[in-house]
Coordinates of C-alpha atoms and ligand atoms in Angstrom, one line a residue:
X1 CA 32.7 -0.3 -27.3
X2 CA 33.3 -2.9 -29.8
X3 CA 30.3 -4.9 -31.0
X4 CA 30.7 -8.2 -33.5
X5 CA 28.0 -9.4 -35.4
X6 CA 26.6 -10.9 -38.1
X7 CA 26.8 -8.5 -41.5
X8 CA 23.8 -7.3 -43.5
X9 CA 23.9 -6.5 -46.8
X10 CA 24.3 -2.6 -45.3
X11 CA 27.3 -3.3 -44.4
X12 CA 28.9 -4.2 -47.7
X13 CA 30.5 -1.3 -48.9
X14 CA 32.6 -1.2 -45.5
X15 CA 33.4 -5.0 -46.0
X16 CA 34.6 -3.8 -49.6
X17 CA 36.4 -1.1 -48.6
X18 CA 38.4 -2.6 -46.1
X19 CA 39.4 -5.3 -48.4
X20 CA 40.1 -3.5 -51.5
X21 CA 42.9 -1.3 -49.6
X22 CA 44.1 -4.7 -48.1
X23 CA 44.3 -5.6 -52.0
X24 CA 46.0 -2.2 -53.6
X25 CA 48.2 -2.0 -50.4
X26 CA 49.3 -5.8 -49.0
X27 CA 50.0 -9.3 -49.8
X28 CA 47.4 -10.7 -47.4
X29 CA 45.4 -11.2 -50.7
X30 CA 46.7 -12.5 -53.6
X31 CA 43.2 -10.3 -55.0
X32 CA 45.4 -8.0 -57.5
X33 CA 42.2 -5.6 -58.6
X34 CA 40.2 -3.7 -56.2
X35 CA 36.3 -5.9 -56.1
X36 CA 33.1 -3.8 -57.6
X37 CA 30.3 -4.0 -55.8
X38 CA 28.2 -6.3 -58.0
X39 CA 31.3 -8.9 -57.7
X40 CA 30.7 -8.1 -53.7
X41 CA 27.1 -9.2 -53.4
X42 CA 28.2 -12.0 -55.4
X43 CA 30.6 -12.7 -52.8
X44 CA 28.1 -12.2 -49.9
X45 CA 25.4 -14.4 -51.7
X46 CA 27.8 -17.2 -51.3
X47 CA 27.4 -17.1 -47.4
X48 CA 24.7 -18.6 -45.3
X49 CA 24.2 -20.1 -41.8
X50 CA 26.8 -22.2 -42.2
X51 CA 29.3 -20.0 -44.0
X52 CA 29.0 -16.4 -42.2
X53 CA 30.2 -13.3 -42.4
X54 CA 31.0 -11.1 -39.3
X55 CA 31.4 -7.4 -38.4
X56 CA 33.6 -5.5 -35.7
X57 CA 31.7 -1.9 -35.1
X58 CA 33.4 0.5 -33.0
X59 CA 32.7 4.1 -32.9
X60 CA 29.5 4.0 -35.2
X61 CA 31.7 2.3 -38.2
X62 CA 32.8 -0.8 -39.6
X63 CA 36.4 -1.6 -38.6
X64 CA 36.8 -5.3 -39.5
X65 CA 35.2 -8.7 -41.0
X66 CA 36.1 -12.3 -40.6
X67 CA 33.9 -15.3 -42.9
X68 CA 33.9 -18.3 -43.2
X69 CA 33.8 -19.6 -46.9
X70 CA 33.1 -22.8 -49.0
X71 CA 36.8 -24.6 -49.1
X72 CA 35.7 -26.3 -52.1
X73 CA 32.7 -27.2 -54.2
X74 CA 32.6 -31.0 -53.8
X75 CA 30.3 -32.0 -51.7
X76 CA 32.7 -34.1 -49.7
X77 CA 34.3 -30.8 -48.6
X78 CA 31.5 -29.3 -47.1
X79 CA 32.4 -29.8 -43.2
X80 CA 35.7 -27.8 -44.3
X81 CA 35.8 -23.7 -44.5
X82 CA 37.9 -21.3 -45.2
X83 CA 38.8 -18.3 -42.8
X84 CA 39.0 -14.8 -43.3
X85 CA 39.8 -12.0 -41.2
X86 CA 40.4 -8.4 -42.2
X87 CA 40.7 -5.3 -39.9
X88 CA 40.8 -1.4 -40.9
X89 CA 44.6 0.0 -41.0
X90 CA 43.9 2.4 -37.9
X91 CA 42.1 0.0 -35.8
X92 CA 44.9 -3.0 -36.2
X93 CA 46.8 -4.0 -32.9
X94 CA 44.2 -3.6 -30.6
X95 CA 42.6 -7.0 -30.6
X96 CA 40.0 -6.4 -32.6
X97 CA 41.1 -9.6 -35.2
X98 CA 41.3 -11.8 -32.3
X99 CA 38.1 -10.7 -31.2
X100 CA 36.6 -10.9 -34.7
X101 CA 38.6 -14.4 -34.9
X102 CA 37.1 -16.1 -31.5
X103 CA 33.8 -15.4 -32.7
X104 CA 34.3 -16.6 -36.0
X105 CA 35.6 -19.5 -34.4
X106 CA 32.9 -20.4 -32.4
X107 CA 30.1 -19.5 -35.1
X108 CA 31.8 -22.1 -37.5
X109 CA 31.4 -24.8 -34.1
X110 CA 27.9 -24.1 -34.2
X111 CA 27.3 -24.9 -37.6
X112 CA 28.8 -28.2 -37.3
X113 CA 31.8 -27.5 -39.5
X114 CA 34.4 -30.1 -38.5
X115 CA 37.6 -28.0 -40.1
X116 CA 38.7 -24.4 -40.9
X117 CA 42.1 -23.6 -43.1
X118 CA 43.3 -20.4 -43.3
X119 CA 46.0 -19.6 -46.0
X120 CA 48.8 -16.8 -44.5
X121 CA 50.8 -15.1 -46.8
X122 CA 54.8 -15.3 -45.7
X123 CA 55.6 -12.6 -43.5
X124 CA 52.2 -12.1 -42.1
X125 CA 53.6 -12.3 -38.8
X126 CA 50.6 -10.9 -37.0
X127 CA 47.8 -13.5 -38.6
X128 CA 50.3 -16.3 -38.0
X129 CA 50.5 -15.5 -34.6
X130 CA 46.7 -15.1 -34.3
X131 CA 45.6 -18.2 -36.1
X132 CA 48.5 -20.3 -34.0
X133 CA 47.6 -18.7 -30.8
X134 CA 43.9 -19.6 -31.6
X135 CA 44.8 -23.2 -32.0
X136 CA 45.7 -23.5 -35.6
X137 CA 48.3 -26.1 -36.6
X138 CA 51.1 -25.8 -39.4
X139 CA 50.0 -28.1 -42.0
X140 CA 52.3 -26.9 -44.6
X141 CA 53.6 -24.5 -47.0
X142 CA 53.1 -24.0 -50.7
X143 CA 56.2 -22.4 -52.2
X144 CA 56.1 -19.3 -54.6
X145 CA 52.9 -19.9 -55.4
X146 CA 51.8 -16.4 -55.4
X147 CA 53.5 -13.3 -57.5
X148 CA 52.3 -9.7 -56.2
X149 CA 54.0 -6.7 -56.1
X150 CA 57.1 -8.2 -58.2
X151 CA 57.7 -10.8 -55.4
X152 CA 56.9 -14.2 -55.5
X153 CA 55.5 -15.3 -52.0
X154 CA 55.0 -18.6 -50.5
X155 CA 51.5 -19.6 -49.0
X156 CA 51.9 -21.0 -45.1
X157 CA 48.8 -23.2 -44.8
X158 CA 47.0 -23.6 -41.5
X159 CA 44.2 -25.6 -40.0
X160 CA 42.0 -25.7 -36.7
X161 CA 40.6 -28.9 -36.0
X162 CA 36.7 -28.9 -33.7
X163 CA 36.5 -31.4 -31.2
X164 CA 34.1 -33.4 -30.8
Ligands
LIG1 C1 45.9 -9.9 -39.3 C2 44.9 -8.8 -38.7 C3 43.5 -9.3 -39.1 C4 45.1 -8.9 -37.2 O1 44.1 -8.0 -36.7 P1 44.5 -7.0 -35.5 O2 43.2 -6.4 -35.0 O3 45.6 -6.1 -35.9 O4 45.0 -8.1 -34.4 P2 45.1 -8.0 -32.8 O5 45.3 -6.6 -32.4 O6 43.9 -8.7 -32.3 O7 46.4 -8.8 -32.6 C5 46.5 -10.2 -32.8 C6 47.8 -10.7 -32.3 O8 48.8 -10.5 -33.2 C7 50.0 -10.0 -32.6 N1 50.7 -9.2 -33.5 C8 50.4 -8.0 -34.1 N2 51.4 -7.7 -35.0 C9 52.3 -8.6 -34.9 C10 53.6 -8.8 -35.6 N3 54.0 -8.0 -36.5 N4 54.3 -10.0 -35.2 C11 53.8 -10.9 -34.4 N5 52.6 -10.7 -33.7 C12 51.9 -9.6 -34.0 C13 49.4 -9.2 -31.5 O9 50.4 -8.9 -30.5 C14 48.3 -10.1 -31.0 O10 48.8 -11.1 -30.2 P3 48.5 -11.2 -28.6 O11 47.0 -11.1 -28.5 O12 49.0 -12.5 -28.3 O13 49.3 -10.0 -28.1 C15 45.2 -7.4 -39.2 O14 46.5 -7.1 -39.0 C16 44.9 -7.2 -40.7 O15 43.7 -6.9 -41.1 N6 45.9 -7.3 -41.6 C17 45.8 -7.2 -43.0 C18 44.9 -8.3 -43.6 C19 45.4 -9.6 -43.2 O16 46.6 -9.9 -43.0 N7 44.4 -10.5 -43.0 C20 44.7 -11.9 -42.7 C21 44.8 -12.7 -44.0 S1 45.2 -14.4 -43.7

């Protein structure tokens, strides 16, 4: 069964782990190093109520997180947050991001956030599928703005829009 919830500071070294073999092993993050865990908490600290972090845990482990995070420091930003969403290699196609997405989604509307952006990496066919399927608009794309790998990658920017 597959449970999504709200992380705990327990569950950091999953988080970590999942996202530092996303790091070593894909473009999805334009994070070149693998994060310690001091630069983790850091991380974590920086989410609240408003800006959470979500777990998918499925056979008594962690095998995914989505967050929401600040878009921007200026204050006039704050209604706007940036999306995450990471699952473990073994567990991907079998719609545990979506799953992880919707509630990330809906946890953002109950906070009162207005607007979410999530930056997709070019060729990251399955989160632009997701993200579009879950009402995300093409907003735009920022050209060779990232170098990983030896290849310069272009960033395809996407935004969901709450109503009222
Ligand atoms: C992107 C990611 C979070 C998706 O999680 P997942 O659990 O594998 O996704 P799901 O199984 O819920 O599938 C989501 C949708 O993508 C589709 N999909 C999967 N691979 C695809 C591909 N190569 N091309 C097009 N669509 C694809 C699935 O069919 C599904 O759509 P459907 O529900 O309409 O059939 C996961 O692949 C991942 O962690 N990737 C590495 C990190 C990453 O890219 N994070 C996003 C950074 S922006």
């Amino acid at each position: 069964m597959l449970t999504i919830r709200k992380a705990t500071l327990k569950d950091l070294g999953a988080i970590t782990e999942i996202y530092n073999a996303a790091i070593l092993q894909t473009v999805a993050t334009f994070d070149t190093e693998p994060k310690t865990g001091e630069e983790q908490k850091s991380w974590f600290a920086h989410h609240d109520a408003r800006h959470p972090v979500l777990v998918a845990e499925q056979d008594n482990q962690i095998v995914g997180w989505a967050s929401l995070s600040m878009w921007a420091d200026r204050c006039a930003y704050s209604d706007t947050a940036e999306a995450s969403l990471y699952v473990r290699e073994e567990y991907r196609g079998k719609g545990i991001g979506r799953r992880l997405n919707e509630v990330i989604m809906q946890e953002g509307g109950k906070a009162g956030l207005h607007t979410l952006i999530a930056r997709i990496t070019e060729g990251n066919e399955a989160s632009l599928h997701l993200a579009r399927s879950a009402g995300y608009q093409h907003i735009g794309v920022m050209k060779e703005v990232g170098r990983k790998f030896d290849r310069l990658l272009d960033v395809h920017l996407m935004q969901y829009i709450y109503k009222d």
